[in-house]
Coordinates of C-alpha atoms in Angstrom, one line a residue:
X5 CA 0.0 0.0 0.0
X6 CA 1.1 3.6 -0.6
X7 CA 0.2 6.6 1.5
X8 CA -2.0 8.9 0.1
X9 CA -2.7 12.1 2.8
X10 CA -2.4 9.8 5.9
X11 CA -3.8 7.1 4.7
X12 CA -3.1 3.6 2.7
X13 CA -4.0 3.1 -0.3
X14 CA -3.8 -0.7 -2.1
X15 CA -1.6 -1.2 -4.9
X16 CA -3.6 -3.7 -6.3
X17 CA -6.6 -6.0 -5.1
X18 CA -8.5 -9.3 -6.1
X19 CA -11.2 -11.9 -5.1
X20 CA -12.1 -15.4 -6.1
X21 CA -15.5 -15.7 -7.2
X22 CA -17.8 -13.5 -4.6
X23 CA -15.7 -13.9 -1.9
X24 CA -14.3 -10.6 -0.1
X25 CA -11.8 -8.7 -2.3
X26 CA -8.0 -8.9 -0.3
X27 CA -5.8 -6.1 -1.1
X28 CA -1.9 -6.3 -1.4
X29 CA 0.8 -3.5 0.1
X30 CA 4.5 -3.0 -0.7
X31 CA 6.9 -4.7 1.6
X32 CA 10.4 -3.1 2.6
X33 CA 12.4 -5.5 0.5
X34 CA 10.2 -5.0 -2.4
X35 CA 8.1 -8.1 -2.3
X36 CA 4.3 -7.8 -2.6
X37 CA 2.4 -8.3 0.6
X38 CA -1.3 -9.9 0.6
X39 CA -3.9 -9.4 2.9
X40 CA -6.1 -12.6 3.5
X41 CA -9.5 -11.4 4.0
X42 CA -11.4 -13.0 0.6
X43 CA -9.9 -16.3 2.0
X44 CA -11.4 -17.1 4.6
X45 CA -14.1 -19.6 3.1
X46 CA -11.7 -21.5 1.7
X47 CA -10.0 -21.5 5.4
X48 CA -7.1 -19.5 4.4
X49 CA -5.9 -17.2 6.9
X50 CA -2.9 -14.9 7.6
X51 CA -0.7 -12.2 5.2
X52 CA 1.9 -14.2 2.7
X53 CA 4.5 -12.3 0.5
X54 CA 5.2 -12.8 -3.1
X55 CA 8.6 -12.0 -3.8
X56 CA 9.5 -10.0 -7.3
X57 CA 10.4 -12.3 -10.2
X58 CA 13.8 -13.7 -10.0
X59 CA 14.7 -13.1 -6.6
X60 CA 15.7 -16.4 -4.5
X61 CA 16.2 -17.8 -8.1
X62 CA 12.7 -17.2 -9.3
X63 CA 10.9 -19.3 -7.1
X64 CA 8.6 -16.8 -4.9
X65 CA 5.8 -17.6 -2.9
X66 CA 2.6 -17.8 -5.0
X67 CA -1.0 -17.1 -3.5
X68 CA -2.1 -20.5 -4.7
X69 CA 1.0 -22.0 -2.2
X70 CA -0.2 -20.4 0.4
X71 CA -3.4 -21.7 0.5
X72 CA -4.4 -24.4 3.0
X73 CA -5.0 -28.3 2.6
X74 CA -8.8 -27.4 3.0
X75 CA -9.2 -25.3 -0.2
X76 CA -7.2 -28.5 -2.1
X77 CA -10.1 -30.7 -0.7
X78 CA -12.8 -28.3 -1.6
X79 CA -11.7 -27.8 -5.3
X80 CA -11.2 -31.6 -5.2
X81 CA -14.7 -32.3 -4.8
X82 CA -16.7 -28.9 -5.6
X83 CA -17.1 -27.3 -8.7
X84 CA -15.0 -24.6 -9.8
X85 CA -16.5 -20.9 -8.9
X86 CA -18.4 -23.0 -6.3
X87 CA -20.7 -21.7 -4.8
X88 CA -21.6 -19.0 -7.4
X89 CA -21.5 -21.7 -10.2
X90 CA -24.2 -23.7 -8.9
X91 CA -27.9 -23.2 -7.8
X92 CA -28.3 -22.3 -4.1
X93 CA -29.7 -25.7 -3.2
X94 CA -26.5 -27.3 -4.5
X95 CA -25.2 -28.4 -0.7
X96 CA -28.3 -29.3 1.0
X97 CA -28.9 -31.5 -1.5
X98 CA -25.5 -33.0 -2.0
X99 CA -25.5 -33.6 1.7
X100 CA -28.2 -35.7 1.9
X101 CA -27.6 -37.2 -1.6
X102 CA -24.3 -38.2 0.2
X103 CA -26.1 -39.5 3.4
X104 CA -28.3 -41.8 1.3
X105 CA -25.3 -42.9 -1.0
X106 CA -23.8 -44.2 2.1
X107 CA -27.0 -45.9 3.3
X108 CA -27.2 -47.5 0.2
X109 CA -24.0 -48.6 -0.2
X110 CA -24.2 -50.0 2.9
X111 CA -27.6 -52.4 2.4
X112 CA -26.1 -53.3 -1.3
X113 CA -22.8 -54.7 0.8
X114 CA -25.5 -56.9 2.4
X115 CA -27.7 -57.7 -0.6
X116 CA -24.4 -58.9 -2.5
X117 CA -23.6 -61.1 0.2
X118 CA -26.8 -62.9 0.1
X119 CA -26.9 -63.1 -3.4
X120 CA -23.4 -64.9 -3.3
X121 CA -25.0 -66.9 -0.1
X122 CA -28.0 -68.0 -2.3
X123 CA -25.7 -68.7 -5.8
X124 CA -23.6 -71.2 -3.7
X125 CA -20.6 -69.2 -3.0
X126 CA -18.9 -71.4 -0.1
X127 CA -21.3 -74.7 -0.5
X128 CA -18.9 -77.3 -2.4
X129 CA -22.2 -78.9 -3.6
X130 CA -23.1 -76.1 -5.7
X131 CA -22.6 -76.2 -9.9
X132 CA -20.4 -73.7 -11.7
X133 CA -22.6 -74.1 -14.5
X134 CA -26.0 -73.6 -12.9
X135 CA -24.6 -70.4 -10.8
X136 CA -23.6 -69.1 -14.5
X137 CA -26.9 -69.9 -16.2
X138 CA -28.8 -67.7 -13.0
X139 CA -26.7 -65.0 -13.4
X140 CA -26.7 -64.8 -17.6
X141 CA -30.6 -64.7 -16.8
X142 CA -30.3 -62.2 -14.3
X143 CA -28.5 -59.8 -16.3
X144 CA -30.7 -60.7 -19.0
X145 CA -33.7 -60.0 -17.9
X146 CA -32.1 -56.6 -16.5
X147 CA -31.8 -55.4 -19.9
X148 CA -34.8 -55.8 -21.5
X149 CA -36.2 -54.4 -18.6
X150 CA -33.9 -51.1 -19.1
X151 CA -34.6 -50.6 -22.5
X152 CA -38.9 -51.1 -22.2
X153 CA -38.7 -48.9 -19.0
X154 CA -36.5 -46.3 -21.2
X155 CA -39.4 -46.4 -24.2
X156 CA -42.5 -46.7 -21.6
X157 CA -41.4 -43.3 -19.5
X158 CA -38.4 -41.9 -20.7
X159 CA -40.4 -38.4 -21.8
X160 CA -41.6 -38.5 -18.7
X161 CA -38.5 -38.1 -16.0
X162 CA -38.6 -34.4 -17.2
X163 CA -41.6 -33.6 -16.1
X164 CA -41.4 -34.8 -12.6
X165 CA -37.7 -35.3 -11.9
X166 CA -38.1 -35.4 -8.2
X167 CA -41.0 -37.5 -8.0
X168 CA -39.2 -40.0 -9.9
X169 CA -35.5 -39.4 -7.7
X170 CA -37.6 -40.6 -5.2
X171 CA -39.8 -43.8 -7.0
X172 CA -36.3 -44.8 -8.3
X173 CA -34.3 -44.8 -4.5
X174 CA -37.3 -46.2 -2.8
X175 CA -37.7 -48.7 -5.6
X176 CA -33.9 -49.8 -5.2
X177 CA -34.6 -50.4 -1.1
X178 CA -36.8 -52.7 -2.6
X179 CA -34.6 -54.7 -4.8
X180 CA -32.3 -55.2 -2.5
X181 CA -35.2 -56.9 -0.2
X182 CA -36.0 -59.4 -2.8
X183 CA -32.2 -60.1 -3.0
X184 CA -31.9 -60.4 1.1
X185 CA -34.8 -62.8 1.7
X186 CA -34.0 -65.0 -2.0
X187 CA -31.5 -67.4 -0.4
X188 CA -34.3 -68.0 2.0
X189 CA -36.7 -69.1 -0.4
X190 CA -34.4 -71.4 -2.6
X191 CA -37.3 -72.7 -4.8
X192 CA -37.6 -69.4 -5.7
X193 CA -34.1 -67.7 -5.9
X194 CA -33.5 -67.9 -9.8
X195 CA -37.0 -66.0 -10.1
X196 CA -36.3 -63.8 -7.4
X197 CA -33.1 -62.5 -8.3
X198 CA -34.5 -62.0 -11.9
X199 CA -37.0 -59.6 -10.2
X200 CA -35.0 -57.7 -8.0
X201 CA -32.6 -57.1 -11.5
X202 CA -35.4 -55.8 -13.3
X203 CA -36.2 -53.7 -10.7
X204 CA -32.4 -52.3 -10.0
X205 CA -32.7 -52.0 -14.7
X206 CA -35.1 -49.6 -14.0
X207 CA -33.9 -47.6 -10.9
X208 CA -30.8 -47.3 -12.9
X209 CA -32.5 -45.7 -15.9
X210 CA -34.6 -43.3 -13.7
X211 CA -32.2 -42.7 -11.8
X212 CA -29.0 -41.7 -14.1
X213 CA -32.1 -39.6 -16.0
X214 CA -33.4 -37.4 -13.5
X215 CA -29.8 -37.1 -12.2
X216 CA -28.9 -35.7 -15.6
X217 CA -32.0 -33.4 -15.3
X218 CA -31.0 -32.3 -11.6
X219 CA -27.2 -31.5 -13.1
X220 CA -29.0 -29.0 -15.7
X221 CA -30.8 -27.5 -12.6
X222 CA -27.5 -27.5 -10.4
X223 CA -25.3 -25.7 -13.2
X224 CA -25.6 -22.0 -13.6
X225 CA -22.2 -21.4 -15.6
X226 CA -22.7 -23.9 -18.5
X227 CA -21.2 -26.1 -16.6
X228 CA -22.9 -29.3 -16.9
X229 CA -20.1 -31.5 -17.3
X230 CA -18.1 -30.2 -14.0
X231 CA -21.3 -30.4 -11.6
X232 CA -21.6 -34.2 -13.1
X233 CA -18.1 -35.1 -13.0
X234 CA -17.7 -33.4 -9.2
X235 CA -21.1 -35.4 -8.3
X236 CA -19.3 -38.5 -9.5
X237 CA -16.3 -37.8 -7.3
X238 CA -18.2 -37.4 -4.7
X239 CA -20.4 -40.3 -4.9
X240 CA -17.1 -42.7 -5.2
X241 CA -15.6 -40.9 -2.3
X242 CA -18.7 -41.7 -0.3
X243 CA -18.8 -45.7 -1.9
X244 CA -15.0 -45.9 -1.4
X245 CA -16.4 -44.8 2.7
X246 CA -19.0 -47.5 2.4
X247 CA -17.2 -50.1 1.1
X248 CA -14.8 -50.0 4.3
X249 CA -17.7 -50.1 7.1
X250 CA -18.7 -52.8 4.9
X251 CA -15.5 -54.5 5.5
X252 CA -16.2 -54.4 9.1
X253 CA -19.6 -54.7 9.2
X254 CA -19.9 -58.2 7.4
X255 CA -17.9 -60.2 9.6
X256 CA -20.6 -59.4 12.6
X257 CA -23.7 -60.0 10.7
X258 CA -22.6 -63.0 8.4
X259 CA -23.4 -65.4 10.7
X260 CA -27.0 -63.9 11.8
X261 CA -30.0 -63.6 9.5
X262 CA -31.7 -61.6 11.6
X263 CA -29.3 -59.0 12.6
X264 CA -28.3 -59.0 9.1
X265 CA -32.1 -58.2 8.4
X266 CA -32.1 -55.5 11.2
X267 CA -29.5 -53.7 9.7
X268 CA -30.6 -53.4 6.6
X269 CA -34.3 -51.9 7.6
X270 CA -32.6 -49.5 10.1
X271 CA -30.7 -48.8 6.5
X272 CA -33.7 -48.4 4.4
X273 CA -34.9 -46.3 6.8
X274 CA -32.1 -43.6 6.6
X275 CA -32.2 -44.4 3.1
X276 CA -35.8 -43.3 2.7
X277 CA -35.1 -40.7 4.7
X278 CA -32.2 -38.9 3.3
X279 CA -33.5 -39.3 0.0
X280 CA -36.9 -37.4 0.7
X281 CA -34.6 -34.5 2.3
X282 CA -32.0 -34.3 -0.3
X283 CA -35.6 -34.2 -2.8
X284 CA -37.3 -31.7 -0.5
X285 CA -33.9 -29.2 -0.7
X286 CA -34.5 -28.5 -4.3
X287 CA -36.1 -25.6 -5.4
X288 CA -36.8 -26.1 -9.2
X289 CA -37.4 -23.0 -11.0
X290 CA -39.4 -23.7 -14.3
X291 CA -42.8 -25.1 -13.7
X292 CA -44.5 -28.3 -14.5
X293 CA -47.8 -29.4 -13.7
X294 CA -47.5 -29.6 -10.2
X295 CA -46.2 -26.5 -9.0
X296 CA -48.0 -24.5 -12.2
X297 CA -51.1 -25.9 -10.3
X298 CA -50.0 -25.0 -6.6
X299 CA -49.0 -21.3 -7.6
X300 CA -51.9 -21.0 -10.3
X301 CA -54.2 -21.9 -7.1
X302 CA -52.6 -19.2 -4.6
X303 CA -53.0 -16.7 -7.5
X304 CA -56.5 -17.4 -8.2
X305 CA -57.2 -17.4 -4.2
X306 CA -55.5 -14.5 -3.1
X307 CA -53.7 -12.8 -5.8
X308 CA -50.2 -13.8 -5.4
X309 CA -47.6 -15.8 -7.0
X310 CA -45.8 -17.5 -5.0
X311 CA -42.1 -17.7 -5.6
X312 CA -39.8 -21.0 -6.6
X313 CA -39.1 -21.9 -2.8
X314 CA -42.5 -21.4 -1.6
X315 CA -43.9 -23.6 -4.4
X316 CA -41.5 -26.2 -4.3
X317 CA -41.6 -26.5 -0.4
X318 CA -45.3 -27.4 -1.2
X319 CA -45.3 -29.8 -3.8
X320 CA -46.6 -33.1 -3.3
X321 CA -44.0 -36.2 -3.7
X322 CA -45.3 -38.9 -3.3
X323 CA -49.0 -38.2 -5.0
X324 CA -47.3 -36.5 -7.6
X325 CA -47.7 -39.1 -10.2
X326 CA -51.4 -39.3 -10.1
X327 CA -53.1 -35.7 -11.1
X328 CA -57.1 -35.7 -10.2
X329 CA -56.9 -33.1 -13.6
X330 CA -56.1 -35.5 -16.9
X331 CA -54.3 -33.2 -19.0
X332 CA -53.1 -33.7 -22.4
X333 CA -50.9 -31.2 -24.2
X334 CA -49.6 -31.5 -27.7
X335 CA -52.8 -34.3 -28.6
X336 CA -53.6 -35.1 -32.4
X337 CA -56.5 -33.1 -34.0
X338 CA -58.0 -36.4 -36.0
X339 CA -58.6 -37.7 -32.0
X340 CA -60.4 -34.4 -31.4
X341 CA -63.1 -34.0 -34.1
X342 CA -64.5 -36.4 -37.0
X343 CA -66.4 -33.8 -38.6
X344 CA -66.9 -30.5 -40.0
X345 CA -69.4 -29.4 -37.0
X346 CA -67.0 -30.5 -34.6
X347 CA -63.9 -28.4 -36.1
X348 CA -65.8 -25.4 -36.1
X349 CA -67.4 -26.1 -32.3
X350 CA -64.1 -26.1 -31.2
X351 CA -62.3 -23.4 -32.7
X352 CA -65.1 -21.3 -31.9
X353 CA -64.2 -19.2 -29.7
X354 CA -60.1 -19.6 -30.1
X355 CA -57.7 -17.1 -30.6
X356 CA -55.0 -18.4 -29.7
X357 CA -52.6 -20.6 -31.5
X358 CA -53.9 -23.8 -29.4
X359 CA -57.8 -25.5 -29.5
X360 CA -59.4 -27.0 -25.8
X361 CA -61.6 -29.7 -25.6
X362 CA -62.9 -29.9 -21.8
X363 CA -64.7 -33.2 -21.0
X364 CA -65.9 -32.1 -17.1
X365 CA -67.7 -35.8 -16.7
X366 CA -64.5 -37.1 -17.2
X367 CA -62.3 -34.4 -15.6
X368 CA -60.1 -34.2 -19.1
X369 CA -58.3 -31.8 -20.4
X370 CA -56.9 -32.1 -24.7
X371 CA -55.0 -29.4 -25.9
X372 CA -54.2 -29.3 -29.8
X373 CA -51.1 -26.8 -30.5
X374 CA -50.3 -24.9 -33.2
X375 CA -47.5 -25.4 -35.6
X376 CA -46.2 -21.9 -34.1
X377 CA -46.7 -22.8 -30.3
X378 CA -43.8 -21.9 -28.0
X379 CA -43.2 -21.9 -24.2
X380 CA -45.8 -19.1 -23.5
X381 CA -48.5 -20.8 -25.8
X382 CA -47.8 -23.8 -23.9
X383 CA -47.8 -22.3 -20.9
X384 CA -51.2 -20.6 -21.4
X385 CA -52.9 -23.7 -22.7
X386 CA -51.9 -25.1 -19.3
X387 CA -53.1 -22.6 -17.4
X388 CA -56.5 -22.5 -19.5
X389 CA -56.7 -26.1 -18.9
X390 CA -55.9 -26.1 -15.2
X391 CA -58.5 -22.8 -14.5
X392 CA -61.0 -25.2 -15.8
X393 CA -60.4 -27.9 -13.5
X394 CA -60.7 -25.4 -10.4
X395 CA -64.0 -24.4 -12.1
X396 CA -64.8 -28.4 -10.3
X397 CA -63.0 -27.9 -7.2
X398 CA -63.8 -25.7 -4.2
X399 CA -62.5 -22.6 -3.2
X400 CA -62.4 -19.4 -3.8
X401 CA -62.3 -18.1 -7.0
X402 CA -62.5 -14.5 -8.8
X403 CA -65.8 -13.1 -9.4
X404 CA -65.9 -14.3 -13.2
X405 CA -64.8 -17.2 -12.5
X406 CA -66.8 -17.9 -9.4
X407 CA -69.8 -16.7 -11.9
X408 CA -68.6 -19.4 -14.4
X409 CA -68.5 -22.0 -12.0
X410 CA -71.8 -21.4 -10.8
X411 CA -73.0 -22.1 -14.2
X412 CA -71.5 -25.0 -14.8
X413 CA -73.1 -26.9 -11.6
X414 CA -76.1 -25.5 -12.7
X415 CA -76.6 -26.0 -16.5
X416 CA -76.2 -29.1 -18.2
X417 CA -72.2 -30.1 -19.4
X418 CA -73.6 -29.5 -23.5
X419 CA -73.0 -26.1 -21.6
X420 CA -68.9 -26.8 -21.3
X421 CA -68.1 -25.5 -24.9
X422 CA -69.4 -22.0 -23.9
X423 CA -67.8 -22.3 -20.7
X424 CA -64.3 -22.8 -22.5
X425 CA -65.3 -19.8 -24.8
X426 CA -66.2 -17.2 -21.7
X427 CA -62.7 -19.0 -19.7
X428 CA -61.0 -17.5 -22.9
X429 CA -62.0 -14.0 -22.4
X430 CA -60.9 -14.3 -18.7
X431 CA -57.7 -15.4 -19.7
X432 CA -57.3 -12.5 -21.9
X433 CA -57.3 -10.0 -18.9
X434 CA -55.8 -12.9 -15.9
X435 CA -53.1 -14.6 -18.0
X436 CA -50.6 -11.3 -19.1
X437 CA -51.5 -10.6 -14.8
X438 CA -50.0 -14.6 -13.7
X439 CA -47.0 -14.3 -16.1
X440 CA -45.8 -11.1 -15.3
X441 CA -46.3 -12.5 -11.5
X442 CA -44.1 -15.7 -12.4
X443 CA -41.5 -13.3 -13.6
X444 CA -41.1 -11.2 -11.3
X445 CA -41.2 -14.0 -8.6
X446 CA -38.3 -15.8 -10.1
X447 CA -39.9 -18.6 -12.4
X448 CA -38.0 -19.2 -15.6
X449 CA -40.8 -18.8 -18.2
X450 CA -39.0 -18.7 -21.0
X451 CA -39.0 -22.9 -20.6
X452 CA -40.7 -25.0 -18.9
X453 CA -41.2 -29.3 -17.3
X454 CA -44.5 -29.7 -18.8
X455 CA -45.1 -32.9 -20.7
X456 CA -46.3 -32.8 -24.1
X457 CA -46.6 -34.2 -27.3
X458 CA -45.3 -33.9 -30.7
X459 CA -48.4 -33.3 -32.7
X460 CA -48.9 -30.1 -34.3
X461 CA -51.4 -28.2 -36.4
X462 CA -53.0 -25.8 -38.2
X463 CA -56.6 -24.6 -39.0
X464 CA -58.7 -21.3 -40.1
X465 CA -60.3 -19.3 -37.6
X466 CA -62.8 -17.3 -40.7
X467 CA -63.3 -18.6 -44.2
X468 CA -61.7 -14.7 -44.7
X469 CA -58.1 -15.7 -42.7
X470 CA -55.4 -18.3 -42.6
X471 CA -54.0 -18.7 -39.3
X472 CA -50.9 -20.2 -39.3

């Protein structure tokens, strides 16, 4: 530093990512002196010099040298530009996700053990080949089951990433029972093994999937492939962890089925646990179904959006596979209409660049999109569709609404077409109000986790106009 009226002044300063900036003065013998104050997270503390170029044959101390074991460690198994690089529910998530990778570990140490038990691992009687042709099956049968489960819900994991975190975890505890209690049912080992495969197949593929999906929510500096590859390093530092209580572990349970058993539920249990902590953590920013629904209904009720955390504190888990409202975005138009009456019923009304069908017997929802649809368009046919469905529910409601729903339990359901023609003109006033909300409480409307289809179309509102 250099005195400037009384007072020092910092030749030069710097920070690492949004840490506290540290400022550097000019030692006696020329060397540059660094002040430790944007170093503290990393656990760094006290002043180190850096000596001019040269000097002591060129090999000067270095900020980086100074730094302590601790900031090694954290850059080890961190992202860079950690914790500005990643979402804000990067650690309490990782925390648990490490908590229930332990857990895991843990019950798979005994699962392996009594698959090996139940094979004929240590029984001289047992046959080479017949252990082979159970295991060929096994692993068989695993992969067929990975590739239908891939087809069957693949588009799906999007939608509801944490949902399916958790079905795929919970689903895995479950595997590993069948693979526990098969060397006690020997009759039924080859076909319980088969089973518990399948269902590890599947956990595997929903699992690798919405871990993918989480890393896109996690990185914030197009940095996909260092969240994953930090995430793996983690995870093998907690197996490698595992693997050696495993070691120890074993040897005391081996000999005793049911303490062997005990284990592993008091196992599960943390499991479960973690797992629904480490889901509960995340605060997901673009909307799907769910929480379009949960802040669509505050906002309808009272008038507010509620923000990303809010939302996503309140969104079901374990129901969230199983919407009372059936809606279908993105449907075909030839499963809509079959004739010239119908077109025209349905676009009636539409000007938008997406056609509704309400069916309120059947609480469904089919939304045809244009070829020109985009997020907002999407958006909007969801909210259309989801307005209608609290036009069957109770609660309140704004006046129009509340008007609209009045009609609806009191006229006949021939009546839903001009109830989905009147819900347009509210949406024209309430929908430019919800987004403007969602923006300005921090959901990302620009994209969004709502599942739909690939159909697309076009159609004429007037014989006068082409739309589209």
């Amino acid at each position: 530093m250099v005195q400037n009226a009384g007072i020092e002044v910092a030749l030069c300063s710097e920070q690492f990512g949004s840490g506290a900036a540290r400022g550097c003065r000019a030692a006696a013998d020329g060397s540059l002196q660094w002040e430790a104050g944007g170093w503290h997270w990393w656990g760094f503390s006290g002043v180190f010099s850096v000596k001019p170029e040269g000097r002591d044959g060129g090999r000067g101390g270095t900020p980086g040298a100074a730094s302590s074991p601790l900031s090694g460690l954290l850059a080890v198994f961190l992202p860079q530009g950690f914790p500005d690089s990643v979402s804000p529910d990067y650690l309490p998530y990782q925390l648990w996700d490490s908590v229930q990778a332990f857990a895991s570990s843990l019950s798979g140490a005994l699962a392996t053990q009594a698959v090996l038990l139940g094979i004929g691992v240590g029984n001289a009687k047992a046959s080479v080949s017949a252990a082979t042709a159970t295991w060929l099956v096994k692993d068989s049968t695993g992969m067929l089951g990975r590739i239908v489960f891939a087809w069957w819900k693949g588009s799906k994991l999007d939608c509801n990433a944490k949902q399916w975190r958790l079905f795929a975890d919970i689903l895995n505890d479950v595997a590993m029972f069948l693979e526990i209690m098969a060397p006690i049912f020997p009759i039924c080992f080859a076909i319980t093994v088969c089973t518990s495969n399948l269902a590890k197949c599947v956990v595997s593929v929903a699992g690798g999937a919405t871990r993918a999906a989480l890393t896109m929510h996690q990185a914030r500096r197009n940095n996909m492939a260092d969240v994953s590859a930090k995430d793996s390093s983690q995870e093998t530092l907690v197996n490698l962890a595992g693997l050696l209580v495993s070691l120890l572990m074993l040897p005391m349970v081996s000999d005793c089925p049911s303490l062997s058993l005990g284990c592993f539920f008091l196992l599960t249990a943390l499991h479960i646990y973690a797992n629904y902590r480490a889901v509960r953590a995340l605060v997901m920013e673009t909307l799907n179904e769910g929480r379009l629904w949960l802040v669509l209904k505050h906002f309808l009720q009272k008038g507010e959006v509620l923000n990303p955390t809010s939302a996503n504190q309140m969104e079901p888990l374990w129901t969230g596979f199983w919407p009372s409202l059936s809606l279908s975005l993105g449907v075909p138009l030839h499963c809509l209409v079959s004739s010239v009456s119908e077109l025209q019923q349905l676009i009636d009304g539409h000007q938008e660049p997406y056609l509704l069908r309400w069916d309120p017997s059947r609480n469904q929802i089919q939304v045809v999109l244009s070829q020109t649809a985009g997020p907002e368009t999407v958006l909007r046919a969801a909210t259309h569709g989801l307005v209608l469905g609290a036009l069957k529910q109770d609660g309140p409601l704004p006046g129009e609404l509340e008007e609209l729903r009045n009609q609806l339990q009191a006229g006949p359901e021939k009546d839903c077409w001009v109830i989905v023609k009147e819900t347009h003109q509210v949406l024209d006033k309430l929908f430019p109000k919800f987004l403007k909300g969602l923006q300005d409480a921090g959901w990302k409307t620009e994209k969004h986790q709502l599942e739909v289809d690939e159909w697309r179309a076009t159609w004429l509102l007037s014989p006068e106009k082409k739309v589209l």
